[in-house]
């Protein structure tokens, strides 16, 4: 089977399995993206995420991550929710409304791998945000979208509401052309960031980022999170491209996550948390951190009410 026919079959099967888009790029070193990452790290914008400097060769060159890799298959999954939380409730990042996306997407990746193996014998590695690979850069190389001024992947069909999955494969395929950036003069995402974490176009300073402080940081939150107790939706909801995105039913919100009030989170026991959110992205922060962040917001709200969502 020729590479164009196989590439088309892979894309068709990906859509049939429930992925929303698929693009393919040549597996080679990301030189320009690597230089940008190096400057980002040198400026300390990674805060406490020291792992971003680890495995540099693998992070910037997929052929070091998988010997013999020839192609990078990128897959997008739309996660825009049908319903948002009330602004009066403590806020959860939209990507965490439903079950953990890693597990759901990994299952689909294995199905796609099996399908590919019916057409060709190939070695593959599957990734869902679980390895040192620059998923957003590869999605751009695969013609699926562009990097927005929020530093997120933006697509014309799904705005910033996408999960990215990656397959490295050791055969040559037909490659897609990168897409030109289409943000123009828009800076809505930068203006919407309540802490100034988007310190310049395309540049995120995690030291000021609500998502970093409420999820990734091992220390208690030291900035004003507004009502955000797990992640932040400000820059993604400000993106005009997201307004055109249809919602999805793939990641159904977990029971109670849209309705939980501050009191609900305050009185929640660890047993209740584990029962309702076992296997969800919220486990990454844990109940203790979520409740500590909520206390910080409550304390600051009493002293100096803020206009955060």
Short mmCIF file of C-alpha atoms in Angstrom, two decimals:
data_model
loop_
_atom_site.label_atom_id
_atom_site.label_comp_id
_atom_site.label_asym_id
_atom_site.label_seq_id
_atom_site.Cartn_x
_atom_site.Cartn_y
_atom_site.Cartn_z
CA UNK A 1 0.00 0.00 0.00
CA UNK A 2 1.43 3.42 -0.92
CA UNK A 3 1.99 6.05 1.77
CA UNK A 4 -0.81 8.38 0.62
CA UNK A 5 -3.43 5.65 0.69
CA UNK A 6 -2.26 4.45 4.10
CA UNK A 7 -2.27 8.00 5.48
CA UNK A 8 -5.83 8.49 4.28
CA UNK A 9 -6.92 5.21 5.85
CA UNK A 10 -5.31 6.19 9.18
CA UNK A 11 -7.16 9.52 9.18
CA UNK A 12 -10.47 7.91 8.28
CA UNK A 13 -10.12 5.30 10.99
CA UNK A 14 -9.15 7.95 13.55
CA UNK A 15 -12.38 9.83 12.88
CA UNK A 16 -14.42 6.63 13.05
CA UNK A 17 -12.91 5.89 16.47
CA UNK A 18 -14.05 9.27 17.81
CA UNK A 19 -11.02 11.50 17.34
CA UNK A 20 -12.03 14.89 15.94
CA UNK A 21 -9.06 15.53 13.65
CA UNK A 22 -5.85 13.89 12.51
CA UNK A 23 -2.69 15.20 10.86
CA UNK A 24 0.71 13.71 10.08
CA UNK A 25 4.20 15.22 10.18
CA UNK A 26 7.70 13.99 9.46
CA UNK A 27 9.59 12.87 12.57
CA UNK A 28 12.64 15.11 12.85
CA UNK A 29 14.28 17.46 15.31
CA UNK A 30 12.30 20.52 16.41
CA UNK A 31 15.12 23.03 16.12
CA UNK A 32 13.19 26.33 16.21
CA UNK A 33 10.77 25.09 18.87
CA UNK A 34 13.72 23.79 20.89
CA UNK A 35 15.38 27.21 20.88
CA UNK A 36 12.16 28.85 22.08
CA UNK A 37 11.86 26.27 24.87
CA UNK A 38 15.46 26.85 25.91
CA UNK A 39 14.90 30.62 26.24
CA UNK A 40 11.65 29.96 28.15
CA UNK A 41 13.50 27.77 30.63
CA UNK A 42 16.40 30.21 30.99
CA UNK A 43 13.90 32.94 31.95
CA UNK A 44 12.53 30.75 34.72
CA UNK A 45 9.04 30.74 33.23
CA UNK A 46 8.68 27.03 34.06
CA UNK A 47 8.52 27.86 37.81
CA UNK A 48 8.89 24.56 39.72
CA UNK A 49 8.35 22.31 36.70
CA UNK A 50 11.98 21.24 36.53
CA UNK A 51 11.01 18.16 34.54
CA UNK A 52 10.58 20.44 31.50
CA UNK A 53 14.38 20.61 31.26
CA UNK A 54 14.81 16.85 31.53
CA UNK A 55 15.29 14.49 28.58
CA UNK A 56 16.12 17.41 26.30
CA UNK A 57 17.16 15.23 23.37
CA UNK A 58 13.93 13.20 23.49
CA UNK A 59 11.74 16.25 24.02
CA UNK A 60 13.05 18.01 20.92
CA UNK A 61 13.72 15.01 18.67
CA UNK A 62 11.18 12.15 18.41
CA UNK A 63 13.76 9.87 16.80
CA UNK A 64 15.50 9.88 20.20
CA UNK A 65 12.22 9.02 21.90
CA UNK A 66 11.61 6.07 19.58
CA UNK A 67 14.43 4.62 17.55
CA UNK A 68 13.50 4.43 13.90
CA UNK A 69 10.58 6.89 14.12
CA UNK A 70 9.75 8.25 10.68
CA UNK A 71 6.33 9.89 11.16
CA UNK A 72 4.32 11.64 13.88
CA UNK A 73 0.55 11.07 13.82
CA UNK A 74 -1.27 13.79 15.77
CA UNK A 75 -4.87 13.44 16.88
CA UNK A 76 -7.19 16.05 18.36
CA UNK A 77 -10.16 15.55 20.68
CA UNK A 78 -12.59 18.40 21.32
CA UNK A 79 -13.44 18.87 25.01
CA UNK A 80 -15.60 22.02 24.95
CA UNK A 81 -18.35 21.40 27.53
CA UNK A 82 -22.06 21.70 26.82
CA UNK A 83 -22.60 23.42 30.13
CA UNK A 84 -20.36 25.66 32.23
CA UNK A 85 -20.35 26.08 35.99
CA UNK A 86 -22.21 28.99 37.52
CA UNK A 87 -19.80 31.91 38.15
CA UNK A 88 -20.99 31.82 41.77
CA UNK A 89 -19.37 28.39 42.30
CA UNK A 90 -15.69 27.57 42.79
CA UNK A 91 -14.28 27.10 39.31
CA UNK A 92 -12.75 23.96 37.79
CA UNK A 93 -10.80 23.94 34.51
CA UNK A 94 -13.15 22.71 31.78
CA UNK A 95 -10.83 19.91 30.70
CA UNK A 96 -11.26 18.38 34.17
CA UNK A 97 -15.07 18.32 34.17
CA UNK A 98 -15.19 14.72 32.99
CA UNK A 99 -13.24 11.50 33.56
CA UNK A 100 -9.48 11.57 33.13
CA UNK A 101 -8.86 12.07 29.43
CA UNK A 102 -5.58 10.13 29.52
CA UNK A 103 -7.38 6.81 30.01
CA UNK A 104 -10.14 7.47 27.48
CA UNK A 105 -7.80 8.61 24.74
CA UNK A 106 -5.25 5.87 25.38
CA UNK A 107 -7.97 3.29 24.75
CA UNK A 108 -8.75 4.92 21.40
CA UNK A 109 -5.06 5.07 20.53
CA UNK A 110 -4.70 1.34 21.08
CA UNK A 111 -7.69 0.72 18.80
CA UNK A 112 -6.14 2.92 16.13
CA UNK A 113 -2.83 1.10 16.51
CA UNK A 114 -4.59 -2.22 15.96
CA UNK A 115 -6.29 -0.84 12.87
CA UNK A 116 -2.98 0.39 11.43
CA UNK A 117 -1.48 -3.04 12.03
CA UNK A 118 -4.11 -4.61 9.78
CA UNK A 119 -2.60 -2.67 6.85
CA UNK A 120 1.11 -2.66 7.64
CA UNK A 121 3.62 -4.14 10.06
CA UNK A 122 5.00 -1.20 11.99
CA UNK A 123 6.48 -0.29 15.33
CA UNK A 124 4.57 2.40 17.21
CA UNK A 125 4.58 4.30 20.50
CA UNK A 126 1.46 5.98 21.87
CA UNK A 127 1.33 9.17 23.94
CA UNK A 128 -1.38 11.16 25.72
CA UNK A 129 0.54 13.89 27.54
CA UNK A 130 2.59 11.16 29.23
CA UNK A 131 6.11 11.57 27.81
CA UNK A 132 8.68 14.27 27.02
CA UNK A 133 7.22 15.24 23.66
CA UNK A 134 6.12 18.70 22.48
CA UNK A 135 2.56 17.80 21.50
CA UNK A 136 1.51 21.33 20.53
CA UNK A 137 4.50 21.79 18.26
CA UNK A 138 3.75 18.50 16.53
CA UNK A 139 0.10 19.41 16.07
CA UNK A 140 1.26 22.58 14.30
CA UNK A 141 3.73 20.61 12.15
CA UNK A 142 0.88 18.22 11.27
CA UNK A 143 -1.27 21.07 9.95
CA UNK A 144 -3.92 20.91 12.67
CA UNK A 145 -3.66 24.46 14.02
CA UNK A 146 -1.28 27.11 15.28
CA UNK A 147 0.16 28.30 18.57
CA UNK A 148 -1.95 31.19 19.87
CA UNK A 149 -0.82 34.12 21.97
CA UNK A 150 -2.05 32.14 24.97
CA UNK A 151 0.68 29.57 24.12
CA UNK A 152 -2.12 27.03 23.57
CA UNK A 153 -2.84 25.20 20.33
CA UNK A 154 -5.64 26.99 18.47
CA UNK A 155 -7.57 25.38 15.62
CA UNK A 156 -10.11 26.89 13.26
CA UNK A 157 -12.62 24.14 14.13
CA UNK A 158 -12.16 23.73 17.89
CA UNK A 159 -10.47 26.90 19.09
CA UNK A 160 -8.32 26.12 22.15
CA UNK A 161 -10.53 23.23 23.33
CA UNK A 162 -8.42 20.24 22.32
CA UNK A 163 -6.60 17.31 23.84
CA UNK A 164 -3.63 16.17 21.76
CA UNK A 165 -2.66 12.53 21.31
CA UNK A 166 0.44 11.35 19.45
CA UNK A 167 1.58 8.17 17.73
CA UNK A 168 5.19 7.72 16.65
CA UNK A 169 5.51 5.19 13.83
CA UNK A 170 8.55 3.82 12.01
CA UNK A 171 7.19 4.14 8.47
CA UNK A 172 7.09 7.07 6.09
CA UNK A 173 3.63 8.54 5.48
CA UNK A 174 2.19 11.45 3.51
CA UNK A 175 2.79 14.65 5.47
CA UNK A 176 0.47 17.61 5.97
CA UNK A 177 1.55 21.23 5.57
CA UNK A 178 1.71 23.47 8.67
CA UNK A 179 -1.03 26.08 9.02
CA UNK A 180 -0.36 29.81 9.24
CA UNK A 181 -1.21 31.48 12.55
CA UNK A 182 -4.58 33.24 12.45
CA UNK A 183 -4.68 35.26 15.66
CA UNK A 184 -3.99 38.53 13.84
CA UNK A 185 -4.07 41.53 16.17
CA UNK A 186 -6.29 39.80 18.73
CA UNK A 187 -5.00 39.83 22.31
CA UNK A 188 -8.20 38.79 24.12
CA UNK A 189 -6.43 35.91 25.88
CA UNK A 190 -3.69 38.19 27.21
CA UNK A 191 -6.21 40.77 28.40
CA UNK A 192 -8.32 38.07 30.08
CA UNK A 193 -5.52 36.59 32.18
CA UNK A 194 -6.24 37.88 35.73
CA UNK A 195 -2.67 37.46 37.02
CA UNK A 196 -0.62 38.62 34.05
CA UNK A 197 0.76 35.14 33.47
CA UNK A 198 0.64 35.75 29.72
CA UNK A 199 3.51 38.19 30.04
CA UNK A 200 3.99 38.54 26.27
CA UNK A 201 2.36 37.07 23.16
CA UNK A 202 3.01 33.31 23.00
CA UNK A 203 4.73 33.37 26.39
CA UNK A 204 3.36 31.94 29.63
CA UNK A 205 5.09 32.71 32.93
CA UNK A 206 4.03 29.80 35.14
CA UNK A 207 5.17 31.69 38.23
CA UNK A 208 2.05 33.85 37.83
CA UNK A 209 -0.27 31.20 36.38
CA UNK A 210 -3.35 30.11 38.33
CA UNK A 211 -3.29 26.66 36.72
CA UNK A 212 0.29 26.11 37.83
CA UNK A 213 -0.33 27.25 41.41
CA UNK A 214 -3.58 25.29 41.84
CA UNK A 215 -2.47 22.06 40.13
CA UNK A 216 1.22 21.61 39.37
CA UNK A 217 2.90 23.37 42.27
CA UNK A 218 3.72 21.19 45.26
CA UNK A 219 3.48 24.23 47.54
CA UNK A 220 0.31 26.00 48.70
CA UNK A 221 -1.05 28.61 46.31
CA UNK A 222 0.73 31.96 46.81
CA UNK A 223 -1.19 34.11 44.31
CA UNK A 224 -4.78 35.28 44.27
CA UNK A 225 -6.60 32.49 42.40
CA UNK A 226 -9.94 34.27 42.27
CA UNK A 227 -12.58 31.56 42.57
CA UNK A 228 -10.43 29.08 40.63
CA UNK A 229 -9.68 26.04 42.79
CA UNK A 230 -8.38 23.76 40.03
CA UNK A 231 -6.93 25.32 36.92
CA UNK A 232 -8.32 28.30 35.04
CA UNK A 233 -10.64 28.93 32.06
CA UNK A 234 -9.99 32.64 31.49
CA UNK A 235 -7.75 32.60 28.42
CA UNK A 236 -9.56 29.75 26.65
CA UNK A 237 -12.99 31.32 27.13
CA UNK A 238 -11.67 34.64 25.84
CA UNK A 239 -10.50 33.15 22.52
CA UNK A 240 -12.88 34.12 19.66
CA UNK A 241 -12.04 30.89 17.83
CA UNK A 242 -13.60 28.98 20.70
CA UNK A 243 -16.94 30.70 20.16
CA UNK A 244 -17.30 28.82 16.88
CA UNK A 245 -16.63 25.44 18.48
CA UNK A 246 -19.45 22.98 18.98
CA UNK A 247 -19.62 21.26 22.36
CA UNK A 248 -18.85 17.58 22.85
CA UNK A 249 -20.49 14.71 24.71
CA UNK A 250 -17.32 12.61 24.76
CA UNK A 251 -16.23 13.86 28.19
CA UNK A 252 -19.46 13.92 30.20
CA UNK A 253 -19.14 15.98 33.42
CA UNK A 254 -18.76 13.95 36.58
CA UNK A 255 -21.74 14.02 38.99
CA UNK A 256 -21.80 17.19 41.06
CA UNK A 257 -18.77 18.84 39.52
CA UNK A 258 -20.82 21.61 37.89
CA UNK A 259 -23.07 22.14 40.90
CA UNK A 260 -20.67 21.96 43.86
CA UNK A 261 -20.73 25.15 45.92
CA UNK A 262 -17.98 26.47 48.17
CA UNK A 263 -19.73 24.82 51.13
CA UNK A 264 -19.82 21.50 49.27
CA UNK A 265 -16.07 21.61 48.70
CA UNK A 266 -15.35 22.80 52.25
CA UNK A 267 -17.23 19.95 53.93
CA UNK A 268 -16.15 17.24 51.46
CA UNK A 269 -14.33 14.34 53.08
CA UNK A 270 -11.45 12.49 51.50
CA UNK A 271 -13.65 9.40 51.15
CA UNK A 272 -16.32 11.44 49.33
CA UNK A 273 -13.67 13.03 47.10
CA UNK A 274 -12.18 9.68 46.14
CA UNK A 275 -15.61 8.19 45.55
CA UNK A 276 -16.79 10.96 43.23
CA UNK A 277 -13.51 11.84 41.51
CA UNK A 278 -11.51 8.63 41.44
CA UNK A 279 -9.51 8.54 38.23
CA UNK A 280 -10.30 12.18 37.37
CA UNK A 281 -7.81 14.96 36.70
CA UNK A 282 -8.70 16.46 40.11
CA UNK A 283 -6.66 13.71 41.74
CA UNK A 284 -3.53 15.42 40.42
CA UNK A 285 -4.00 18.21 42.95
CA UNK A 286 -5.85 16.25 45.62
CA UNK A 287 -8.57 17.34 48.01
CA UNK A 288 -6.24 18.98 50.56
CA UNK A 289 -4.75 21.34 47.97
CA UNK A 290 -8.18 22.16 46.50
CA UNK A 291 -9.57 22.98 49.95
CA UNK A 292 -6.50 25.07 50.85
CA UNK A 293 -6.91 27.07 47.64
CA UNK A 294 -10.57 27.59 48.46
CA UNK A 295 -9.63 28.90 51.92
CA UNK A 296 -7.20 31.35 50.32
CA UNK A 297 -9.92 32.69 48.04
CA UNK A 298 -12.42 32.95 50.91
CA UNK A 299 -9.90 34.80 53.05
CA UNK A 300 -8.95 37.28 50.36
CA UNK A 301 -12.56 37.72 49.30
CA UNK A 302 -13.46 38.85 52.82
CA UNK A 303 -10.56 41.30 52.97
CA UNK A 304 -10.69 42.66 49.44
CA UNK A 305 -13.38 41.29 47.10
CA UNK A 306 -12.10 40.65 43.60
CA UNK A 307 -13.83 40.72 40.23
CA UNK A 308 -12.70 37.24 39.26
CA UNK A 309 -15.14 34.68 37.90
#
